[in-house]
Rosetta silent file (secondary structure, phi, psi, omega in degrees, C-alpha in Angstrom):
SEQUENCE: MSDLGSGDDGISGSKYNVANMEGTSSRNEFDSSAKGGSGVEQELATKMLQIQSKRFYLDVKQNRRGRFIKVAEIGADGRRSQIYLALSTAAEFRDHLSSFSDYYASLGPPNTDNLPEDGKLKSEMMIKDYRRYYLDLKENARGRFLRVSQTITRGGPRSQIALPAQGMIEFRDALTDLLEEFGANDGGRFKGDLPEERHMKVDNKNFYFDIGQNNRGVYMRISEVKNNFRTSITIPEKCWIRFRDIFNDYCEKMKKSSDSITAEINLPTSSTSLK
SCORE:     score description
SCORE:     0.000 S_00000001
   1 L     0.000  129.718  177.467    0.000    0.000    0.000 S_00000001
   2 L   -76.873  153.990 -178.358    1.415    3.397   -0.886 S_00000001
   3 L   -84.914   84.176 -178.881    1.545    6.100    1.739 S_00000001
   4 L   -84.737  115.200  178.912   -1.200    8.338    0.449 S_00000001
   5 L   -68.034  142.279  178.502   -1.387   11.488    2.541 S_00000001
   6 L  -135.409  131.972  179.646   -4.852   12.528    3.579 S_00000001
   7 L  -108.281   26.769 -171.848   -5.887   15.826    5.104 S_00000001
   8 L   -92.403    6.178  179.157   -9.486   14.933    5.772 S_00000001
   9 L   -72.830  113.844  174.572   -9.176   14.531    9.543 S_00000001
  10 L    83.244   -3.715 -179.993  -11.488   17.085   11.114 S_00000001
  11 L  -133.339   31.241 -176.881  -12.187   18.998    7.891 S_00000001
  12 L   -57.708  130.639  175.434  -14.263   16.510    5.955 S_00000001
  13 L    88.767  -11.545 -179.252  -16.155   18.083    3.108 S_00000001
  14 L   -82.636  154.457 -178.975  -14.394   21.436    3.210 S_00000001
  15 L   -96.115  138.276  175.120  -12.719   22.833    0.116 S_00000001
  16 L   -83.303   89.574  176.279   -9.027   23.682    0.045 S_00000001
  17 L  -142.633  165.554 -174.988   -9.238   27.174   -1.306 S_00000001
  18 H   -60.819  -39.086 -172.737   -8.015   30.616   -0.344 S_00000001
  19 H   -63.370  -42.055 -173.877  -11.420   31.911    0.658 S_00000001
  20 H  -109.880    7.861  179.411  -12.215   29.375    3.369 S_00000001
  21 H  -114.772   -8.279 -179.313   -8.767   28.221    4.462 S_00000001
  22 L  -109.967  125.688  175.475   -7.015   31.496    5.290 S_00000001
  23 L   -75.191  150.593  179.361   -7.841   33.388    8.446 S_00000001
  24 H   -58.998  -39.589 -178.261   -8.102   37.165    8.213 S_00000001
  25 H   -62.760  -40.039 -179.048   -5.391   37.558   10.843 S_00000001
  26 H   -66.170  -43.725 -178.127   -2.992   35.435    8.844 S_00000001
  27 H   -65.901  -38.827 -177.319   -3.630   37.313    5.610 S_00000001
  28 H   -60.976  -32.668 -179.579   -3.227   40.721    7.223 S_00000001
  29 H   -79.536  -43.250 -170.168    0.315   39.914    8.251 S_00000001
  30 H  -101.569  -32.326 -169.100    1.543   38.149    5.138 S_00000001
  31 L  -102.633  114.541 -178.272   -0.759   38.999    2.239 S_00000001
  32 L   -71.665  -11.689  178.992   -0.631   42.542    0.900 S_00000001
  33 L   -78.891  -15.340  178.632   -3.871   41.943   -1.020 S_00000001
  34 L   -79.093  152.330  178.562   -5.818   41.825    2.254 S_00000001
  35 L   -61.239  130.517 -178.463   -7.266   45.012    3.672 S_00000001
  36 L    80.076   17.760 -177.654   -4.725   46.581    5.994 S_00000001
  37 L   -70.387 -169.188 -170.417   -1.898   44.495    4.481 S_00000001
  38 L  -105.597   35.796  174.052    1.796   45.331    4.434 S_00000001
  39 L    85.951 -159.415 -176.365    2.130   47.138    1.124 S_00000001
  40 L   -63.922  134.837 -178.811    3.598   45.931   -2.156 S_00000001
  41 L  -111.752  133.461  178.189    4.397   42.212   -2.171 S_00000001
  42 E  -111.979  142.305  171.305    7.195   40.688   -4.216 S_00000001
  43 E   -99.507  118.555 -174.200    7.615   37.062   -5.174 S_00000001
  44 E   -92.352  -32.298 -179.160   11.318   36.248   -4.907 S_00000001
  45 E  -165.835  158.858  176.134   11.354   32.563   -5.816 S_00000001
  46 E  -147.672  147.669  174.660    9.113   29.547   -6.190 S_00000001
  47 E  -131.193  142.993  176.666    9.509   25.772   -6.228 S_00000001
  48 E  -121.040  131.621  178.559    6.981   23.167   -7.295 S_00000001
  49 E  -119.645  133.593  172.339    7.017   19.583   -6.018 S_00000001
  50 E  -104.010  109.343 -178.825    4.932   16.724   -7.345 S_00000001
  51 E  -119.909  109.325 -172.857    4.505   14.248   -4.487 S_00000001
  52 L    53.466 -124.152 -175.538    2.256   11.351   -5.386 S_00000001
  53 L   -92.044    6.407 -175.217   -1.044   12.854   -6.575 S_00000001
  54 E  -112.933  152.018  171.094   -0.437   16.271   -5.002 S_00000001
  55 E  -112.473  137.416  177.788    1.400   19.401   -6.069 S_00000001
  56 E  -122.206  130.713  177.519    3.104   21.628   -3.527 S_00000001
  57 E  -112.025  126.749  175.911    4.210   25.200   -4.253 S_00000001
  58 E  -111.709  108.492 -176.778    6.796   26.870   -2.019 S_00000001
  59 E  -110.991  122.332  173.132    6.796   30.616   -2.713 S_00000001
  60 E   -88.483  122.051 -177.580    9.280   32.992   -1.100 S_00000001
  61 E  -125.211  164.422 -179.686    7.615   36.390   -0.811 S_00000001
  62 E  -145.023  135.134  171.161    8.523   39.750    0.645 S_00000001
  63 E  -137.057 -166.732 -175.516    6.549   42.720    1.878 S_00000001
  64 L   -62.924  -24.428 -178.845    7.234   45.606    4.276 S_00000001
  65 L   -84.072  -10.411  178.695    7.182   43.245    7.243 S_00000001
  66 E   127.675 -164.481 -178.511    9.883   41.037    5.768 S_00000001
  67 E   -97.124  150.662  178.182   10.250   37.735    3.968 S_00000001
  68 E  -155.663  169.115  179.449    8.074   34.683    4.382 S_00000001
  69 E  -120.377  129.140  173.654    7.203   31.432    2.646 S_00000001
  70 E  -101.131  124.441  177.810    3.751   30.496    1.424 S_00000001
  71 E  -108.588  118.760 -179.547    3.215   26.741    1.142 S_00000001
  72 E  -116.574  135.532  176.538    0.271   25.750   -1.047 S_00000001
  73 E  -112.504  130.995  176.192   -1.049   22.217   -1.525 S_00000001
  74 E  -124.025  117.810 -177.837   -3.203   21.340   -4.516 S_00000001
  75 L   -78.257  173.615 -178.991   -4.852   17.938   -4.517 S_00000001
  76 L   -61.963  -27.359 -179.211   -5.663   15.740   -7.490 S_00000001
  77 L   -91.237    6.613  177.848   -9.239   17.077   -7.423 S_00000001
  78 L    89.524   -5.016  178.737   -8.048   20.686   -7.506 S_00000001
  79 L   -66.751  145.089 -170.727   -8.768   21.411   -3.845 S_00000001
  80 E  -129.504  140.077  171.382   -6.303   23.888   -2.401 S_00000001
  81 E  -143.451  156.384 -178.537   -4.955   24.699    1.056 S_00000001
  82 E  -154.978  153.407  175.755   -2.084   26.832    2.208 S_00000001
  83 E  -131.682  162.119  179.307   -0.127   27.966    5.227 S_00000001
  84 E  -118.636  139.703 -179.909    2.323   30.816    5.807 S_00000001
  85 E  -130.518  124.636  166.383    5.723   30.508    7.476 S_00000001
  86 E   -62.820  155.788 -176.146    8.054   33.253    8.640 S_00000001
  87 H   -60.231  -37.223  178.416   11.610   32.356    7.598 S_00000001
  88 H   -64.767  -38.318  177.193   12.586   31.552   11.181 S_00000001
  89 H   -69.299  -37.508  178.036    9.571   29.230   11.448 S_00000001
  90 H   -62.723  -38.058  177.960   10.417   27.663    8.086 S_00000001
  91 H   -65.903  -40.779  177.402   13.923   26.885    9.366 S_00000001
  92 H   -65.837  -39.718  178.132   12.472   25.262   12.484 S_00000001
  93 H   -62.128  -42.153  177.387   10.014   23.324   10.317 S_00000001
  94 H   -57.742  -43.351  179.482   12.901   22.086    8.155 S_00000001
  95 H   -64.350  -39.545  177.687   14.654   20.755   11.268 S_00000001
  96 H   -64.824  -36.621  179.294   11.477   18.997   12.376 S_00000001
  97 H   -60.393  -36.386  176.718   11.155   17.423    8.923 S_00000001
  98 H   -63.414  -44.488  179.936   14.543   15.766    9.434 S_00000001
  99 H   -64.530  -44.286  179.262   13.393   14.367   12.768 S_00000001
 100 H   -64.984  -38.075  179.999   10.071   13.173   11.348 S_00000001
 101 H   -64.182  -42.597  177.881   11.822   11.597    8.364 S_00000001
 102 H   -61.923  -42.997 -179.482   14.182    9.646   10.641 S_00000001
 103 H   -65.626  -42.816  179.863   11.263    8.453   12.729 S_00000001
 104 H   -61.019  -40.255 -179.152    9.254    7.476    9.640 S_00000001
 105 H   -65.486  -25.599 -178.439   12.219    5.497    8.297 S_00000001
 106 H   -83.121  -10.084 -177.894   12.376    3.537   11.570 S_00000001
 107 L   -78.422  151.775  174.001    8.752    2.398   11.318 S_00000001
 108 L   -80.517 -175.517  178.558    7.784   -0.970    9.987 S_00000001
 109 L   -60.881  149.887  178.005    5.274   -1.550    7.199 S_00000001
 110 L   -57.714  140.616  178.452    1.801   -0.068    7.784 S_00000001
 111 L  -126.499   99.723 -175.977   -0.511   -2.329    9.748 S_00000001
 112 H   -67.706  -15.015  179.057   -4.141   -1.406    9.228 S_00000001
 113 H   -86.663   -7.281 -176.890   -5.169   -3.861   11.955 S_00000001
 114 H  -137.657   50.914  179.510   -3.156   -2.040   14.602 S_00000001
 115 L   -77.925  144.354  173.475   -3.614    1.680   13.933 S_00000001
 116 L   -58.064  149.939 -175.228   -3.185    4.179   16.802 S_00000001
 117 L   -58.217  -43.173  179.223   -6.544    5.259   18.210 S_00000001
 118 L   -98.430    3.677  179.092   -6.116    8.865   17.069 S_00000001
 119 L    81.337   -7.885 -174.245   -3.892    7.951   14.140 S_00000001
 120 E   -83.889  131.442  176.722   -0.945    9.948   15.541 S_00000001
 121 E  -103.922  -32.776 -179.640    2.525    8.418   15.412 S_00000001
 122 E  -161.086  141.106 -177.369    4.583   11.483   16.372 S_00000001
 123 E  -138.452  148.777  173.193    3.719   15.105   17.126 S_00000001
 124 E  -143.727  166.793  177.611    5.486   18.429   17.601 S_00000001
 125 E  -138.908  142.549  174.904    4.405   22.052   17.945 S_00000001
 126 E  -120.872  144.753  178.575    5.946   25.344   16.827 S_00000001
 127 E  -126.685  130.054  175.701    5.029   28.797   18.150 S_00000001
 128 E  -137.914  108.368 -177.324    5.707   32.070   16.371 S_00000001
 129 L    54.391 -120.060 -177.997    4.191   35.202   17.903 S_00000001
 130 L   -98.266   14.134  178.012    0.408   34.604   17.910 S_00000001
 131 E  -109.292  143.070  174.232    0.539   31.653   15.512 S_00000001
 132 E  -123.339  141.732  178.840    0.828   27.988   16.459 S_00000001
 133 E  -122.186  125.842  179.763    1.774   25.168   14.143 S_00000001
 134 E  -108.651  123.689 -179.583    0.885   21.567   14.957 S_00000001
 135 E  -109.457  118.276 -177.570    2.894   18.837   13.226 S_00000001
 136 E  -130.190  115.119  170.224    1.340   15.371   13.355 S_00000001
 137 E   -82.374  118.516 -172.008    2.709   12.309   11.621 S_00000001
 138 E  -124.948  164.372  176.923   -0.418   10.223   11.197 S_00000001
 139 E  -138.778  133.749  172.345   -1.534    6.921    9.784 S_00000001
 140 E  -136.672 -169.394 -175.404   -4.894    5.856    8.457 S_00000001
 141 L   -63.604  -19.089 -178.184   -6.167    3.172    6.113 S_00000001
 142 L   -93.081  -10.358  178.583   -4.738    5.094    3.143 S_00000001
 143 E   136.394 -160.971 -177.201   -1.212    5.390    4.506 S_00000001
 144 E  -113.056  143.323 -177.496    1.046    7.718    6.484 S_00000001
 145 E  -156.281  158.168  176.530    1.242   11.477    6.127 S_00000001
 146 E  -103.771  116.620  176.842    2.408   14.598    7.933 S_00000001
 147 E   -96.999  127.425  179.073   -0.391   17.021    8.727 S_00000001
 148 E  -115.766  114.964 -177.096    0.730   20.613    9.349 S_00000001
 149 E  -113.203  136.476  177.443   -1.945   22.822   10.922 S_00000001
 150 E  -114.689  128.349  176.938   -1.685   26.579   11.453 S_00000001
 151 E  -125.534  154.404  178.640   -3.861   28.357   14.000 S_00000001
 152 E  -111.542  118.028 -173.977   -4.148   31.996   15.008 S_00000001
 153 L   -67.158  -23.219 -178.991   -4.438   32.481   18.764 S_00000001
 154 L   -95.776   14.391  175.803   -6.287   35.791   18.397 S_00000001
 155 L   118.672  159.641 -179.220   -8.946   34.287   16.142 S_00000001
 156 L   115.302  152.917 -176.903   -9.406   32.962   12.647 S_00000001
 157 L   -71.578  162.407  175.081   -9.951   29.531   11.131 S_00000001
 158 L   -82.444  137.674  172.818   -7.405   26.723   11.107 S_00000001
 159 E  -120.090  150.236 -175.785   -5.566   26.067    7.870 S_00000001
 160 E  -156.863  155.044  173.176   -3.627   22.909    7.149 S_00000001
 161 E  -125.527  159.324  178.520   -1.771   20.881    4.580 S_00000001
 162 E  -128.274  115.764 -176.009   -1.157   17.133    4.415 S_00000001
 163 E  -104.299  119.264  176.744    2.210   15.962    3.099 S_00000001
 164 E   -53.609  135.308 -173.398    2.600   12.287    2.116 S_00000001
 165 H   -58.453  -33.318 -179.194    5.243   10.802    4.413 S_00000001
 166 H   -66.155  -16.475 -177.775    7.303    9.537    1.491 S_00000001
 167 H  -101.005    6.222 -175.414    7.790   13.126    0.330 S_00000001
 168 H   -63.448  -41.022 -178.693    9.091   14.630    3.581 S_00000001
 169 H   -67.307  -43.810  178.343   12.766   14.463    2.585 S_00000001
 170 H   -60.946  -41.430  179.090   12.119   15.971   -0.857 S_00000001
 171 H   -65.053  -44.191  179.722   10.058   18.748    0.766 S_00000001
 172 H   -60.715  -43.071 -178.593   12.783   19.381    3.367 S_00000001
 173 H   -65.406  -38.133  177.710   15.490   19.629    0.698 S_00000001
 174 H   -65.528  -41.652  178.684   13.437   22.108   -1.328 S_00000001
 175 H   -64.471  -40.512  178.412   12.839   24.204    1.787 S_00000001
 176 H   -61.003  -43.147  179.023   16.553   24.073    2.625 S_00000001
 177 H   -58.605  -43.286 -179.643   17.472   25.374   -0.827 S_00000001
 178 H   -68.221  -40.024 -179.432   15.163   28.361   -0.400 S_00000001
 179 H   -67.756  -36.548  178.882   16.392   29.103    3.120 S_00000001
 180 H   -65.834  -31.689 -179.444   20.025   28.959    2.041 S_00000001
 181 H   -85.637  -36.284 -172.857   19.316   31.522   -0.656 S_00000001
 182 H  -120.084   -5.408 -176.192   16.904   33.816    1.172 S_00000001
 183 L   -76.823 -178.511 -178.419   17.180   32.950    4.865 S_00000001
 184 L   -68.031  158.022  177.269   18.991   34.756    7.651 S_00000001
 185 L   -57.847  134.404 -176.340   22.782   34.862    7.777 S_00000001
 186 L   -95.971    9.715 -173.128   24.153   31.602    9.141 S_00000001
 187 L   -65.003  -21.328 -176.556   27.376   33.098   10.434 S_00000001
 188 L   -91.863    6.367 -177.561   26.344   32.847   14.069 S_00000001
 189 L   -71.230  147.812  177.720   25.723   29.093   14.074 S_00000001
 190 L   -67.723  129.487 -173.458   27.634   26.892   16.482 S_00000001
 191 L   -99.590  -12.500 -177.216   30.455   25.192   14.581 S_00000001
 192 L   -79.904 -175.884  177.394   31.520   22.552   17.115 S_00000001
 193 L   -83.238  129.027  178.408   30.242   19.030   17.698 S_00000001
 194 L   -79.724  147.240  179.255   26.927   18.886   19.515 S_00000001
 195 L   -59.384  152.755 -179.986   26.578   16.406   22.425 S_00000001
 196 L   -74.780  161.319  177.957   25.105   13.010   21.660 S_00000001
 197 L   -62.995  143.248  174.738   21.542   12.006   22.489 S_00000001
 198 E  -119.682  153.979 -177.243   20.905   10.719   26.028 S_00000001
 199 E  -142.617  142.974  173.450   18.157    8.405   27.191 S_00000001
 200 E  -144.400  149.623  179.862   16.727    7.297   30.506 S_00000001
 201 E  -118.515  131.626  177.933   13.846    5.044   31.508 S_00000001
 202 E  -128.770  113.524 -175.640   11.678    5.605   34.577 S_00000001
 203 L    54.944 -121.286 -178.219    9.015    2.977   35.230 S_00000001
 204 L  -102.086   19.287  179.246    7.069    2.676   31.957 S_00000001
 205 E  -114.108  146.340  174.140    8.231    6.025   30.562 S_00000001
 206 E  -115.326  135.832  177.868   11.198    6.828   28.350 S_00000001
 207 E  -117.691  131.654 -179.480   12.900   10.203   28.369 S_00000001
 208 E  -119.608  135.329  179.459   15.087   11.381   25.474 S_00000001
 209 E  -116.624  110.930 -176.822   17.469   14.337   25.592 S_00000001
 210 E  -119.239  132.765  175.925   18.402   15.638   22.131 S_00000001
 211 E  -102.251  126.776 -179.264   20.648   18.586   21.341 S_00000001
 212 E  -134.650 -177.898 -178.036   19.874   20.360   18.083 S_00000001
 213 E  -150.274  137.786  171.430   20.450   23.617   16.271 S_00000001
 214 E  -135.746 -167.069 -174.976   18.431   25.903   14.052 S_00000001
 215 L   -68.411  -11.642  178.667   18.792   29.483   12.848 S_00000001
 216 L   -97.538   -0.478  176.010   17.974   30.727   16.356 S_00000001
 217 E   122.723 -169.097 -178.882   20.772   28.783   18.026 S_00000001
 218 E   -84.877  146.571 -179.660   21.394   25.578   19.958 S_00000001
 219 E  -146.091  162.736  172.675   18.572   23.981   21.937 S_00000001
 220 E  -115.739  129.862  174.758   17.759   20.888   23.994 S_00000001
 221 E  -109.099  122.089  178.118   14.609   18.918   23.295 S_00000001
 222 E  -106.705  119.472 -176.315   13.388   16.728   26.158 S_00000001
 223 E  -116.494  135.359  174.616   10.833   14.157   25.041 S_00000001
 224 E  -107.597  124.462 -177.799    8.672   11.897   27.191 S_00000001
 225 E  -121.267  124.400  177.529    7.481    8.739   25.437 S_00000001
 226 E  -137.670  119.753 -173.290    4.865    6.421   26.882 S_00000001
 227 L    56.804 -122.448  179.096    3.314    3.751   24.679 S_00000001
 228 L  -103.571   13.889 -176.171    2.632    5.571   21.383 S_00000001
 229 E  -106.966  133.672 -177.410    2.262    9.025   22.940 S_00000001
 230 E  -132.567  132.009  173.096    5.095   11.553   22.851 S_00000001
 231 E  -127.095  150.111 -175.581    5.351   15.040   24.327 S_00000001
 232 E  -141.031  151.829  168.167    8.321   17.372   24.096 S_00000001
 233 E  -126.414  150.512  179.721    9.659   20.644   25.427 S_00000001
 234 E  -120.117  127.957 -175.655   12.426   22.697   23.817 S_00000001
 235 E  -118.525  114.509  177.848   14.914   24.660   25.941 S_00000001
 236 E   -62.433  146.769 -177.251   17.194   27.272   24.272 S_00000001
 237 H   -58.140  -33.693 -175.296   20.853   26.993   25.258 S_00000001
 238 H   -62.506  -17.552  179.991   20.885   30.521   26.675 S_00000001
 239 H  -115.987   14.718  178.588   18.674   29.418   29.582 S_00000001
 240 H   -60.258  -45.175 -176.641   20.181   25.980   30.296 S_00000001
 241 H   -63.847  -43.595  178.420   22.096   27.235   33.350 S_00000001
 242 H   -63.821  -41.841  177.385   19.001   28.940   34.772 S_00000001
 243 H   -60.299  -45.220  178.927   16.964   25.798   34.069 S_00000001
 244 H   -61.824  -43.277 -178.114   19.617   23.689   35.835 S_00000001
 245 H   -62.416  -41.652  178.197   19.709   26.043   38.833 S_00000001
 246 H   -64.428  -42.714  179.952   15.932   25.857   39.266 S_00000001
 247 H   -63.925  -44.654  178.139   16.029   22.077   38.946 S_00000001
 248 H   -62.074  -37.587 -179.964   18.891   21.805   41.465 S_00000001
 249 H   -62.099  -42.765  177.501   17.014   24.077   43.866 S_00000001
 250 H   -65.523  -40.658  179.002   14.015   21.749   43.806 S_00000001
 251 H   -60.592  -43.839 -179.291   16.261   18.704   44.254 S_00000001
 252 H   -66.495  -40.447  179.757   17.923   20.264   47.304 S_00000001
 253 H   -66.506  -40.195  178.255   14.619   21.300   48.853 S_00000001
 254 H   -66.587  -37.295  179.056   13.154   17.823   48.354 S_00000001
 255 H   -65.987  -43.657  178.309   16.287   16.235   49.860 S_00000001
 256 H   -62.102  -42.599  179.133   16.134   18.505   52.916 S_00000001
 257 H   -63.282  -42.443  179.170   12.448   17.731   53.351 S_00000001
 258 H   -66.118  -42.077  178.727   13.110   13.993   53.015 S_00000001
 259 H   -63.562  -38.094 -179.684   16.055   14.127   55.451 S_00000001
 260 H   -65.319  -42.568  179.073   13.929   16.033   57.954 S_00000001
 261 H   -65.041  -41.795  179.386   11.154   13.423   57.807 S_00000001
 262 H   -62.326  -41.858 -179.841   13.686   10.595   58.172 S_00000001
 263 H   -63.783  -39.890  179.513   15.257   12.289   61.194 S_00000001
 264 H   -65.859  -38.518  179.254   11.872   12.686   62.883 S_00000001
 265 H   -64.908  -35.676 -176.068   11.059    9.021   62.309 S_00000001
 266 H   -86.409   -2.632  178.768   14.383    7.976   63.842 S_00000001
 267 L   -66.340  137.824  177.825   14.052   10.142   66.952 S_00000001
 268 L   -66.775  143.327  177.707   13.870    8.064   70.169 S_00000001
 269 L   -71.699  165.077 -178.479   10.510    8.075   71.885 S_00000001
 270 H   -63.528  -35.516 -179.507   10.169    9.666   75.347 S_00000001
 271 H   -68.240  -35.823  179.389    9.817    6.235   77.020 S_00000001
 272 H   -67.373  -40.678 -178.383   13.022    5.064   75.395 S_00000001
 273 H   -68.339  -31.035  177.914   14.941    8.140   76.550 S_00000001
 274 H   -67.285  -34.468  177.157   13.718    7.658   80.148 S_00000001
 275 L   -65.625    0.000    0.000   15.186    4.193   80.176 S_00000001
């Protein structure tokens, strides 16, 4: 069975078109054609990818607020959906695509008799100002796909695209090419070797500590995995020491509290001391 991406989870029957998939808030920031937009908009570059039955357009655009990437998906039936990414968000998305691709490669063949209850195999989230992006690698009877959903915290509808899992590497490479040409200067990136991944198991939970890097610097991602459910937090390197100090403070306070309780338990009773 081929991994046919499907974006019909939660939006069954809706049309992928500009009118009903773009929130007003999203358009006002990125699209100069919207009322109150950011002036004249230039298209700097575009790439088109044919992934299975879908076409994806990656357009680098620029207006007074800066550069951004519009990702449009057009299905075999002509339905259209699109999301907008600031360049910094696009760089973070590219890094996530590498992680999702590695995870996808580690999976066995699809098993329609043992699908996850919600279909999710791996999830991540990105936050940029008042926008949130939810990345969900999912599986259904038609195959595996990466659903990317964009929401506006101050209002507006959700927009989303569904990328067939087999096309994640091709999509990542196309995004990388655009970022290398139009993205922020990479001169400030850490040039040394990053520490290796660490892992620990506590009861029935697994914790993974991964060090990564994007255009905003080095970060640590701590992931908790239990059964098929995974949650993660990302900690920028600049606050590692503060994070450690807070953690150590809690450890010391818990140790003092535990030592105090132990000491009270071990105190001789009054009858014993009289003897």
